[in-house]
PDB file of C-alpha atoms in Angstrom:
ATOM      1  CA  MET A   1       3.776  -7.293   6.315  1.00 38.00           C
ATOM      2  CA  SER A   2       3.891  -5.486   9.575  1.00 36.00           C
ATOM      3  CA  GLY A   3       4.188  -1.763   9.825  1.00 38.00           C
ATOM      4  CA  TRP A   4       1.944   1.228   9.457  1.00 33.00           C
ATOM      5  CA  LEU A   5       0.905   2.455   6.048  1.00 35.00           C
ATOM      6  CA  SER A   6       0.458   6.223   5.794  1.00 35.00           C
ATOM      7  CA  THR A   7      -1.747   7.412   2.988  1.00 34.00           C
ATOM      8  CA  GLY A   8      -2.505  10.915   1.858  1.00 37.00           C
ATOM      9  CA  GLY A   9      -4.746  12.609  -0.631  1.00 37.00           C
ATOM     10  CA  GLU A  10      -5.368  16.071  -1.998  1.00 36.00           C
ATOM     11  CA  HIS A  11      -8.898  17.423  -2.159  1.00 35.00           C
ATOM     12  CA  ALA A  12     -10.140  18.071  -5.665  1.00 35.00           C
ATOM     13  CA  ALA A  13     -11.983  21.302  -4.892  1.00 37.00           C
ATOM     14  CA  GLU A  14     -10.225  24.416  -6.141  1.00 34.00           C
ATOM     15  CA  ASP A  15     -10.141  26.000  -2.695  1.00 36.00           C
ATOM     16  CA  HIS A  16      -8.371  22.922  -1.289  1.00 38.00           C
ATOM     17  CA  ASP A  17      -5.687  22.431  -3.941  1.00 38.00           C
ATOM     18  CA  ASP A  18      -2.867  22.387  -1.422  1.00 37.00           C
ATOM     19  CA  GLU A  19      -4.658  20.657   1.428  1.00 37.00           C
ATOM     20  CA  HIS A  20      -3.485  17.161   2.338  1.00 42.00           C
ATOM     21  CA  HIS A  21      -4.739  14.600   4.787  1.00 43.00           C
ATOM     22  CA  GLU A  22      -2.973  11.566   6.213  1.00 46.00           C
ATOM     23  CA  HIS A  23      -4.114   8.646   8.299  1.00 47.00           C
ATOM     24  CA  ARG A  24      -2.697   5.487   9.716  1.00 55.00           C
ATOM     25  CA  SER A  25      -3.919   2.353   8.005  1.00 63.00           C
ATOM     26  CA  ARG A  26      -4.913  -0.658  10.086  1.00 73.00           C
ATOM     27  CA  TRP A  27      -4.889  -3.097   7.158  1.00 72.00           C
ATOM     28  CA  PRO A  28      -1.168  -4.079   7.099  1.00 69.00           C
ATOM     29  CA  LEU A  29      -1.360  -4.905  10.830  1.00 74.00           C
ATOM     30  CA  ILE A  30      -4.498  -7.009  10.286  1.00 81.00           C
ATOM     31  CA  ALA A  31      -2.798  -8.856   7.417  1.00 78.00           C
ATOM     32  CA  ALA A  32       0.334  -9.469   9.506  1.00 74.00           C
ATOM     33  CA  VAL A  33      -1.606 -10.830  12.499  1.00 82.00           C
ATOM     34  CA  GLY A  34      -3.683 -13.016  10.163  1.00 80.00           C
ATOM     35  CA  ALA A  35      -0.569 -14.404   8.479  1.00 77.00           C
ATOM     36  CA  GLY A  36       0.976 -15.156  11.861  1.00 77.00           C
ATOM     37  CA  MET A  37      -2.122 -17.083  12.973  1.00 82.00           C
ATOM     38  CA  LEU A  38      -2.210 -18.954   9.657  1.00 77.00           C
ATOM     39  CA  TYR A  39       1.434 -20.047   9.962  1.00 72.00           C
ATOM     40  CA  LEU A  40       0.990 -20.961  13.635  1.00 77.00           C
ATOM     41  CA  GLY A  41      -2.059 -23.076  12.811  1.00 77.00           C
ATOM     42  CA  ALA A  42      -0.217 -24.793   9.955  1.00 72.00           C
ATOM     43  CA  GLY A  43       2.756 -25.488  12.221  1.00 68.00           C
ATOM     44  CA  PHE A  44       0.570 -27.073  14.912  1.00 69.00           C
ATOM     45  CA  PHE A  45      -1.251 -29.118  12.278  1.00 67.00           C
ATOM     46  CA  PHE A  46       1.901 -30.652  10.829  1.00 61.00           C
ATOM     47  CA  VAL A  47       4.050 -31.116  13.928  1.00 62.00           C
ATOM     48  CA  GLY A  48       1.941 -30.496  17.028  1.00 58.00           C
ATOM     49  CA  LEU A  49      -1.177 -32.651  16.791  1.00 58.00           C
ATOM     50  CA  ASP A  50       0.162 -34.748  19.639  1.00 63.00           C
ATOM     51  CA  LEU A  51       0.082 -31.630  21.830  1.00 71.00           C
ATOM     52  CA  VAL A  52      -3.236 -29.979  20.944  1.00 69.00           C
ATOM     53  CA  PRO A  53      -6.613 -31.142  19.554  1.00 78.00           C
ATOM     54  CA  VAL A  54      -6.975 -30.831  15.773  1.00 78.00           C
ATOM     55  CA  VAL A  55      -9.696 -28.183  16.149  1.00 82.00           C
ATOM     56  CA  ILE A  56      -7.140 -25.664  17.476  1.00 82.00           C
ATOM     57  CA  PRO A  57      -4.764 -25.580  14.468  1.00 80.00           C
ATOM     58  CA  VAL A  58      -7.688 -25.736  12.033  1.00 83.00           C
ATOM     59  CA  GLY A  59      -9.393 -22.843  13.816  1.00 86.00           C
ATOM     60  CA  LEU A  60      -6.194 -20.788  13.974  1.00 86.00           C
ATOM     61  CA  ALA A  61      -5.462 -21.365  10.292  1.00 83.00           C
ATOM     62  CA  GLY A  62      -9.033 -20.543   9.281  1.00 86.00           C
ATOM     63  CA  VAL A  63      -9.224 -17.305  11.243  1.00 89.00           C
ATOM     64  CA  GLY A  64      -5.703 -16.394  10.152  1.00 84.00           C
ATOM     65  CA  MET A  65      -6.557 -16.911   6.481  1.00 84.00           C
ATOM     66  CA  VAL A  66      -9.624 -14.676   6.779  1.00 88.00           C
ATOM     67  CA  GLY A  67      -7.607 -11.988   8.556  1.00 84.00           C
ATOM     68  CA  MET A  68      -4.732 -12.104   6.078  1.00 80.00           C
ATOM     69  CA  VAL A  69      -7.005 -11.942   3.016  1.00 80.00           C
ATOM     70  CA  ALA A  70      -9.093  -9.140   4.542  1.00 83.00           C
ATOM     71  CA  GLY A  71      -5.953  -7.182   5.415  1.00 78.00           C
ATOM     72  CA  LEU A  72      -4.445  -7.566   1.946  1.00 73.00           C
ATOM     73  CA  PHE A  73      -7.680  -6.576   0.210  1.00 76.00           C
ATOM     74  CA  GLY A  74      -8.144  -3.583   2.511  1.00 77.00           C
ATOM     75  CA  TRP A  75      -4.566  -2.498   1.920  1.00 70.00           C
ATOM     76  CA  ALA A  76      -4.907  -2.959  -1.849  1.00 69.00           C
ATOM     77  CA  TYR A  77      -8.098  -0.895  -1.846  1.00 71.00           C
ATOM     78  CA  GLU A  78      -6.481   2.008  -0.022  1.00 70.00           C
ATOM     79  CA  ALA A  79      -3.344   1.923  -2.156  1.00 64.00           C
ATOM     80  CA  PHE A  80      -4.759   1.107  -5.591  1.00 62.00           C
ATOM     81  CA  LEU A  81      -8.562   1.416  -5.707  1.00 61.00           C
ATOM     82  CA  ALA A  82      -9.475   4.399  -3.556  1.00 62.00           C
ATOM     83  CA  PRO A  83     -10.063   7.653  -5.461  1.00 56.00           C
ATOM     84  CA  ALA A  84      -6.704   8.867  -6.664  1.00 49.00           C
ATOM     85  CA  GLY A  85      -5.324  12.064  -5.263  1.00 42.00           C
ATOM     86  CA  GLY A  86      -2.096  13.908  -5.893  1.00 41.00           C
ATOM     87  CA  HIS A  87       0.390  12.336  -3.522  1.00 45.00           C
ATOM     88  CA  GLY A  88       3.176  14.566  -2.421  1.00 45.00           C
ATOM     89  CA  THR A  89       6.747  13.334  -2.191  1.00 45.00           C
ATOM     90  CA  GLY A  90       6.270  12.301   1.435  1.00 46.00           C
ATOM     91  CA  GLY A  91       3.186  10.206   0.685  1.00 52.00           C
ATOM     92  CA  ALA A  92       4.880   8.509  -2.256  1.00 59.00           C
ATOM     93  CA  ASP A  93       7.936   7.703  -0.135  1.00 63.00           C
ATOM     94  CA  LEU A  94       5.727   6.185   2.573  1.00 63.00           C
ATOM     95  CA  TYR A  95       3.943   3.949   0.055  1.00 64.00           C
ATOM     96  CA  THR A  96       7.270   2.867  -1.446  1.00 69.00           C
ATOM     97  CA  THR A  97       8.781   2.150   1.971  1.00 72.00           C
ATOM     98  CA  THR A  98       5.723   0.107   2.950  1.00 71.00           C
ATOM     99  CA  MET A  99       5.982  -1.968  -0.229  1.00 72.00           C
ATOM    100  CA  ILE A 100       9.681  -2.599   0.429  1.00 75.00           C
ATOM    101  CA  LEU A 101       8.887  -3.758   3.980  1.00 72.00           C
ATOM    102  CA  PHE A 102       6.148  -6.017   2.634  1.00 72.00           C
ATOM    103  CA  LEU A 103       8.534  -7.535   0.084  1.00 75.00           C
ATOM    104  CA  ALA A 104      11.164  -8.047   2.796  1.00 78.00           C
ATOM    105  CA  SER A 105       8.668 -10.030   4.864  1.00 72.00           C
ATOM    106  CA  ASP A 106       7.587 -11.902   1.733  1.00 73.00           C
ATOM    107  CA  LEU A 107      11.203 -12.786   1.039  1.00 78.00           C
ATOM    108  CA  SER A 108      11.346 -14.590   4.384  1.00 74.00           C
ATOM    109  CA  THR A 109       8.406 -16.768   3.303  1.00 73.00           C
ATOM    110  CA  PHE A 110      10.130 -17.803   0.089  1.00 78.00           C
ATOM    111  CA  SER A 111      13.400 -18.274   1.966  1.00 77.00           C
ATOM    112  CA  ALA A 112      11.711 -20.759   4.296  1.00 73.00           C
ATOM    113  CA  GLY A 113      10.580 -22.760   1.265  1.00 74.00           C
ATOM    114  CA  PHE A 114      14.041 -22.755  -0.272  1.00 76.00           C
ATOM    115  CA  ILE A 115      15.617 -23.769   3.054  1.00 77.00           C
ATOM    116  CA  TYR A 116      13.166 -26.676   3.238  1.00 71.00           C
ATOM    117  CA  TYR A 117      14.194 -27.685  -0.283  1.00 73.00           C
ATOM    118  CA  ALA A 118      17.894 -27.482   0.648  1.00 73.00           C
ATOM    119  CA  PHE A 119      17.395 -29.718   3.704  1.00 70.00           C
ATOM    120  CA  VAL A 120      15.501 -32.420   1.833  1.00 67.00           C
ATOM    121  CA  ARG A 121      17.976 -32.245  -1.034  1.00 67.00           C
ATOM    122  CA  ALA A 122      20.875 -32.703   1.367  1.00 63.00           C
ATOM    123  CA  GLY A 123      19.200 -35.731   2.928  1.00 58.00           C
ATOM    124  CA  ALA A 124      17.599 -38.759   1.337  1.00 55.00           C
ATOM    125  CA  TRP A 125      16.755 -37.864  -2.266  1.00 53.00           C
ATOM    126  CA  GLU A 126      14.718 -39.639  -4.891  1.00 54.00           C
ATOM    127  CA  ALA A 127      15.515 -39.953  -8.571  1.00 52.00           C
ATOM    128  CA  SER A 128      15.594 -36.600 -10.358  1.00 59.00           C
ATOM    129  CA  HIS A 129      12.644 -35.490 -12.453  1.00 64.00           C
ATOM    130  CA  GLY A 130      12.917 -33.768 -15.828  1.00 72.00           C
ATOM    131  CA  LEU A 131      11.313 -30.438 -14.917  1.00 81.00           C
ATOM    132  CA  LEU A 132      13.503 -28.297 -17.166  1.00 84.00           C
ATOM    133  CA  THR A 133      11.518 -28.093 -20.398  1.00 88.00           C
ATOM    134  CA  PRO A 134      11.335 -25.533 -23.248  1.00 92.00           C
ATOM    135  CA  LEU A 135       8.173 -24.144 -21.614  1.00 93.00           C
ATOM    136  CA  VAL A 136      10.218 -23.117 -18.567  1.00 93.00           C
ATOM    137  CA  PHE A 137      12.605 -21.119 -20.764  1.00 94.00           C
ATOM    138  CA  ILE A 138       9.676 -19.499 -22.582  1.00 95.00           C
ATOM    139  CA  ASN A 139       7.968 -18.567 -19.320  1.00 95.00           C
ATOM    140  CA  THR A 140      11.236 -17.166 -17.978  1.00 96.00           C
ATOM    141  CA  ALA A 141      11.727 -15.042 -21.093  1.00 96.00           C
ATOM    142  CA  LEU A 142       8.140 -13.746 -20.774  1.00 96.00           C
ATOM    143  CA  LEU A 143       8.590 -12.735 -17.150  1.00 95.00           C
ATOM    144  CA  VAL A 144      11.970 -11.084 -17.744  1.00 96.00           C
ATOM    145  CA  ALA A 145      10.518  -9.173 -20.705  1.00 97.00           C
ATOM    146  CA  SER A 146       7.609  -8.010 -18.542  1.00 96.00           C
ATOM    147  CA  SER A 147      10.035  -6.489 -16.036  1.00 96.00           C
ATOM    148  CA  PHE A 148      11.535  -4.404 -18.840  1.00 97.00           C
ATOM    149  CA  THR A 149       8.130  -3.305 -20.145  1.00 97.00           C
ATOM    150  CA  ILE A 150       6.865  -2.133 -16.754  1.00 96.00           C
ATOM    151  CA  HIS A 151      10.192  -0.435 -15.997  1.00 95.00           C
ATOM    152  CA  TYR A 152      10.289   1.551 -19.228  1.00 96.00           C
ATOM    153  CA  GLY A 153       6.554   2.138 -19.039  1.00 95.00           C
ATOM    154  CA  HIS A 154       7.071   3.860 -15.699  1.00 94.00           C
ATOM    155  CA  HIS A 155       9.819   5.973 -17.220  1.00 94.00           C
ATOM    156  CA  ALA A 156       7.482   6.931 -20.056  1.00 94.00           C
ATOM    157  CA  LEU A 157       4.872   8.016 -17.521  1.00 93.00           C
ATOM    158  CA  GLU A 158       7.390  10.192 -15.705  1.00 92.00           C
ATOM    159  CA  ALA A 159       8.381  11.742 -19.043  1.00 92.00           C
ATOM    160  CA  GLY A 160       4.746  12.548 -19.844  1.00 90.00           C
ATOM    161  CA  ASP A 161       4.503  10.090 -22.768  1.00 94.00           C
ATOM    162  CA  ARG A 162       1.048   8.672 -21.994  1.00 92.00           C
ATOM    163  CA  LYS A 163       0.707   6.662 -25.207  1.00 94.00           C
ATOM    164  CA  LYS A 164       3.988   4.822 -24.681  1.00 96.00           C
ATOM    165  CA  PHE A 165       3.169   4.279 -21.013  1.00 95.00           C
ATOM    166  CA  LEU A 166      -0.197   2.701 -21.819  1.00 96.00           C
ATOM    167  CA  GLY A 167       1.341   0.479 -24.493  1.00 96.00           C
ATOM    168  CA  LEU A 168       4.098  -0.825 -22.235  1.00 97.00           C
ATOM    169  CA  LEU A 169       1.826  -1.289 -19.223  1.00 96.00           C
ATOM    170  CA  GLY A 170      -0.657  -3.173 -21.414  1.00 96.00           C
ATOM    171  CA  ALA A 171       2.186  -5.339 -22.738  1.00 97.00           C
ATOM    172  CA  THR A 172       3.206  -6.118 -19.144  1.00 97.00           C
ATOM    173  CA  LEU A 173      -0.333  -7.207 -18.366  1.00 97.00           C
ATOM    174  CA  VAL A 174      -0.483  -9.496 -21.416  1.00 97.00           C
ATOM    175  CA  LEU A 175       2.913 -11.047 -20.623  1.00 97.00           C
ATOM    176  CA  GLY A 176       1.826 -11.736 -17.050  1.00 96.00           C
ATOM    177  CA  VAL A 177      -1.401 -13.408 -18.165  1.00 97.00           C
ATOM    178  CA  VAL A 178       0.460 -15.543 -20.726  1.00 97.00           C
ATOM    179  CA  PHE A 179       2.966 -16.566 -18.039  1.00 97.00           C
ATOM    180  CA  LEU A 180       0.135 -17.763 -15.808  1.00 96.00           C
ATOM    181  CA  GLY A 181      -1.356 -19.651 -18.739  1.00 96.00           C
ATOM    182  CA  GLY A 182       2.008 -21.321 -19.312  1.00 95.00           C
ATOM    183  CA  GLN A 183       2.219 -22.372 -15.690  1.00 95.00           C
ATOM    184  CA  VAL A 184      -1.298 -23.831 -15.802  1.00 95.00           C
ATOM    185  CA  TYR A 185      -0.327 -25.804 -18.910  1.00 95.00           C
ATOM    186  CA  GLU A 186       2.860 -26.996 -17.182  1.00 94.00           C
ATOM    187  CA  TYR A 187       0.807 -28.229 -14.226  1.00 93.00           C
ATOM    188  CA  TYR A 188      -1.530 -30.056 -16.602  1.00 93.00           C
ATOM    189  CA  GLU A 189       1.393 -31.824 -18.302  1.00 91.00           C
ATOM    190  CA  LEU A 190       2.983 -32.816 -15.007  1.00 89.00           C
ATOM    191  CA  LEU A 191      -0.194 -33.851 -13.190  1.00 89.00           C
ATOM    192  CA  VAL A 192      -2.272 -35.464 -15.944  1.00 88.00           C
ATOM    193  CA  VAL A 193       0.275 -36.654 -18.497  1.00 85.00           C
ATOM    194  CA  GLU A 194       3.239 -37.568 -16.290  1.00 85.00           C
ATOM    195  CA  GLY A 195       1.466 -38.286 -13.000  1.00 85.00           C
ATOM    196  CA  PHE A 196       3.876 -36.064 -11.067  1.00 84.00           C
ATOM    197  CA  SER A 197       1.835 -34.650  -8.180  1.00 82.00           C
ATOM    198  CA  LEU A 198       2.118 -33.056  -4.760  1.00 76.00           C
ATOM    199  CA  THR A 199       2.362 -36.529  -3.228  1.00 75.00           C
ATOM    200  CA  SER A 200       5.271 -37.593  -5.464  1.00 74.00           C
ATOM    201  CA  GLY A 201       7.782 -37.546  -2.632  1.00 72.00           C
ATOM    202  CA  VAL A 202       9.616 -34.567  -1.213  1.00 72.00           C
ATOM    203  CA  LEU A 203      10.440 -33.275  -4.695  1.00 77.00           C
ATOM    204  CA  GLY A 204       6.753 -33.079  -5.564  1.00 79.00           C
ATOM    205  CA  SER A 205       5.867 -31.228  -2.372  1.00 77.00           C
ATOM    206  CA  ALA A 206       8.803 -28.818  -2.796  1.00 79.00           C
ATOM    207  CA  PHE A 207       8.026 -28.177  -6.458  1.00 83.00           C
ATOM    208  CA  TYR A 208       4.310 -27.493  -6.102  1.00 85.00           C
ATOM    209  CA  GLY A 209       4.760 -25.620  -2.840  1.00 82.00           C
ATOM    210  CA  LEU A 210       7.315 -23.175  -4.259  1.00 86.00           C
ATOM    211  CA  THR A 211       5.901 -22.783  -7.769  1.00 90.00           C
ATOM    212  CA  GLY A 212       2.358 -22.552  -6.404  1.00 88.00           C
ATOM    213  CA  LEU A 213       3.381 -19.822  -3.951  1.00 84.00           C
ATOM    214  CA  HIS A 214       5.127 -17.946  -6.747  1.00 90.00           C
ATOM    215  CA  GLY A 215       2.153 -18.400  -9.077  1.00 91.00           C
ATOM    216  CA  LEU A 216      -0.100 -16.898  -6.414  1.00 86.00           C
ATOM    217  CA  HIS A 217       2.186 -13.858  -6.260  1.00 87.00           C
ATOM    218  CA  VAL A 218       2.166 -13.525 -10.046  1.00 93.00           C
ATOM    219  CA  ALA A 219      -1.644 -13.686 -10.061  1.00 91.00           C
ATOM    220  CA  LEU A 220      -1.776 -10.916  -7.449  1.00 86.00           C
ATOM    221  CA  GLY A 221       0.680  -8.876  -9.510  1.00 90.00           C
ATOM    222  CA  VAL A 222      -1.412  -9.339 -12.647  1.00 93.00           C
ATOM    223  CA  LEU A 223      -4.453  -8.129 -10.702  1.00 89.00           C
ATOM    224  CA  LEU A 224      -2.598  -5.012  -9.526  1.00 88.00           C
ATOM    225  CA  ILE A 225      -1.348  -4.288 -13.048  1.00 93.00           C
ATOM    226  CA  ALA A 226      -4.858  -4.764 -14.456  1.00 93.00           C
ATOM    227  CA  ILE A 227      -6.238  -2.282 -11.898  1.00 88.00           C
ATOM    228  CA  ALA A 228      -3.449   0.195 -12.681  1.00 90.00           C
ATOM    229  CA  PHE A 229      -4.053  -0.205 -16.429  1.00 93.00           C
ATOM    230  CA  GLY A 230      -7.778   0.421 -16.028  1.00 90.00           C
ATOM    231  CA  ARG A 231      -7.127   3.568 -14.008  1.00 89.00           C
ATOM    232  CA  SER A 232      -4.470   4.668 -16.494  1.00 91.00           C
ATOM    233  CA  LEU A 233      -7.034   4.542 -19.290  1.00 91.00           C
ATOM    234  CA  ARG A 234      -9.047   7.084 -17.273  1.00 88.00           C
ATOM    235  CA  GLY A 235      -5.984   9.325 -17.038  1.00 87.00           C
ATOM    236  CA  GLU A 236      -5.500   8.976 -13.281  1.00 85.00           C
ATOM    237  CA  TYR A 237      -1.692   8.852 -13.441  1.00 87.00           C
ATOM    238  CA  GLY A 238       0.855  11.319 -14.702  1.00 86.00           C
ATOM    239  CA  PRO A 239       4.272  12.848 -13.954  1.00 86.00           C
ATOM    240  CA  GLY A 240       4.557  13.284 -10.197  1.00 79.00           C
ATOM    241  CA  HIS A 241       1.446  11.178  -9.653  1.00 80.00           C
ATOM    242  CA  ASP A 242       2.770   7.656 -10.127  1.00 82.00           C
ATOM    243  CA  THR A 243       2.909   6.098  -6.655  1.00 81.00           C
ATOM    244  CA  ALA A 244       0.740   3.087  -7.519  1.00 83.00           C
ATOM    245  CA  ILE A 245       2.774   2.416 -10.673  1.00 89.00           C
ATOM    246  CA  ARG A 246       6.044   2.692  -8.746  1.00 88.00           C
ATOM    247  CA  THR A 247       4.980   0.287  -6.002  1.00 86.00           C
ATOM    248  CA  THR A 248       3.446  -2.173  -8.475  1.00 89.00           C
ATOM    249  CA  SER A 249       6.672  -2.090 -10.470  1.00 92.00           C
ATOM    250  CA  LEU A 250       8.694  -2.883  -7.336  1.00 90.00           C
ATOM    251  CA  TYR A 251       6.431  -5.839  -6.591  1.00 90.00           C
ATOM    252  CA  TRP A 252       6.671  -7.124 -10.164  1.00 94.00           C
ATOM    253  CA  HIS A 253      10.469  -6.944 -10.206  1.00 94.00           C
ATOM    254  CA  PHE A 254      10.516  -8.916  -6.947  1.00 92.00           C
ATOM    255  CA  VAL A 255       8.334 -11.629  -8.475  1.00 93.00           C
ATOM    256  CA  ASP A 256      10.666 -11.761 -11.484  1.00 94.00           C
ATOM    257  CA  VAL A 257      13.831 -12.158  -9.383  1.00 93.00           C
ATOM    258  CA  VAL A 258      12.229 -14.889  -7.255  1.00 92.00           C
ATOM    259  CA  TRP A 259      11.258 -16.787 -10.408  1.00 94.00           C
ATOM    260  CA  ILE A 260      14.811 -16.698 -11.798  1.00 93.00           C
ATOM    261  CA  PHE A 261      16.166 -17.969  -8.484  1.00 89.00           C
ATOM    262  CA  LEU A 262      13.461 -20.647  -8.424  1.00 90.00           C
ATOM    263  CA  VAL A 263      14.372 -21.829 -11.925  1.00 91.00           C
ATOM    264  CA  VAL A 264      18.062 -22.088 -11.067  1.00 88.00           C
ATOM    265  CA  VAL A 265      17.557 -23.823  -7.712  1.00 84.00           C
ATOM    266  CA  LEU A 266      14.489 -25.968  -8.313  1.00 84.00           C
ATOM    267  CA  TYR A 267      14.113 -26.674 -12.019  1.00 85.00           C
ATOM    268  CA  VAL A 268      17.817 -27.029 -12.772  1.00 82.00           C
ATOM    269  CA  GLY A 269      18.541 -28.667  -9.422  1.00 74.00           C
ATOM    270  CA  ALA A 270      15.809 -31.278  -9.845  1.00 69.00           C
ATOM    271  CA  SER A 271      17.091 -32.151 -13.315  1.00 67.00           C
ATOM    272  CA  VAL A 272      20.669 -32.807 -12.203  1.00 64.00           C
TER     273      VAL A 272
END
């Protein structure tokens, strides 16, 4: 999450058509520091309570959570909610690079979860649980389809086909919401019907930790797509003015790839 985010805008007044301004954003740094404090507090809580009083990890985690959430919301506001201006090629490239750096740091978080899963799977392991159900295949198909709709929707925007762009972006939003609904239903079946919970051994903690983290990312992606769709209805995007759509698309493809990997490693692995 670290790094500086440069943003630029073009004044709307006719006598400032070619004038651009740029500034350094503090929000990614705030989010990164907050995340670091959150992880440090969580680490002390789980493995270091014999070294420090419990108030220290709880305080670190609490302050870190506030900082991370504030940083992410501030960053999202600047990138997706602030009044849209015509970003030049340089501004668009900076936004795209920042999103790629964010996703690279996010990949390390998921990697830590998968490494944890690999270690517990290599050690003492309980009986497998039937996690691979038809709902998982349906949810996977929905998420894969949504990657295609947002991809071709972006292409339609670049080609100046606003109607097609709105239709495909709206379809992406619906598919994302339905995916989240499917995951909520899956949790209900596992928790209420089957009694498979977070405390059901290492498999339970790995399953809910990884799928919950991914679900949180999907929810954030749905929020970004909903914001982009609302602004698209007001005609704020067009050919050469698509930075928010491009970065949201990158994020959504990342979420899709992580889900496929999660299905193969966790759902299939737990069923073998």
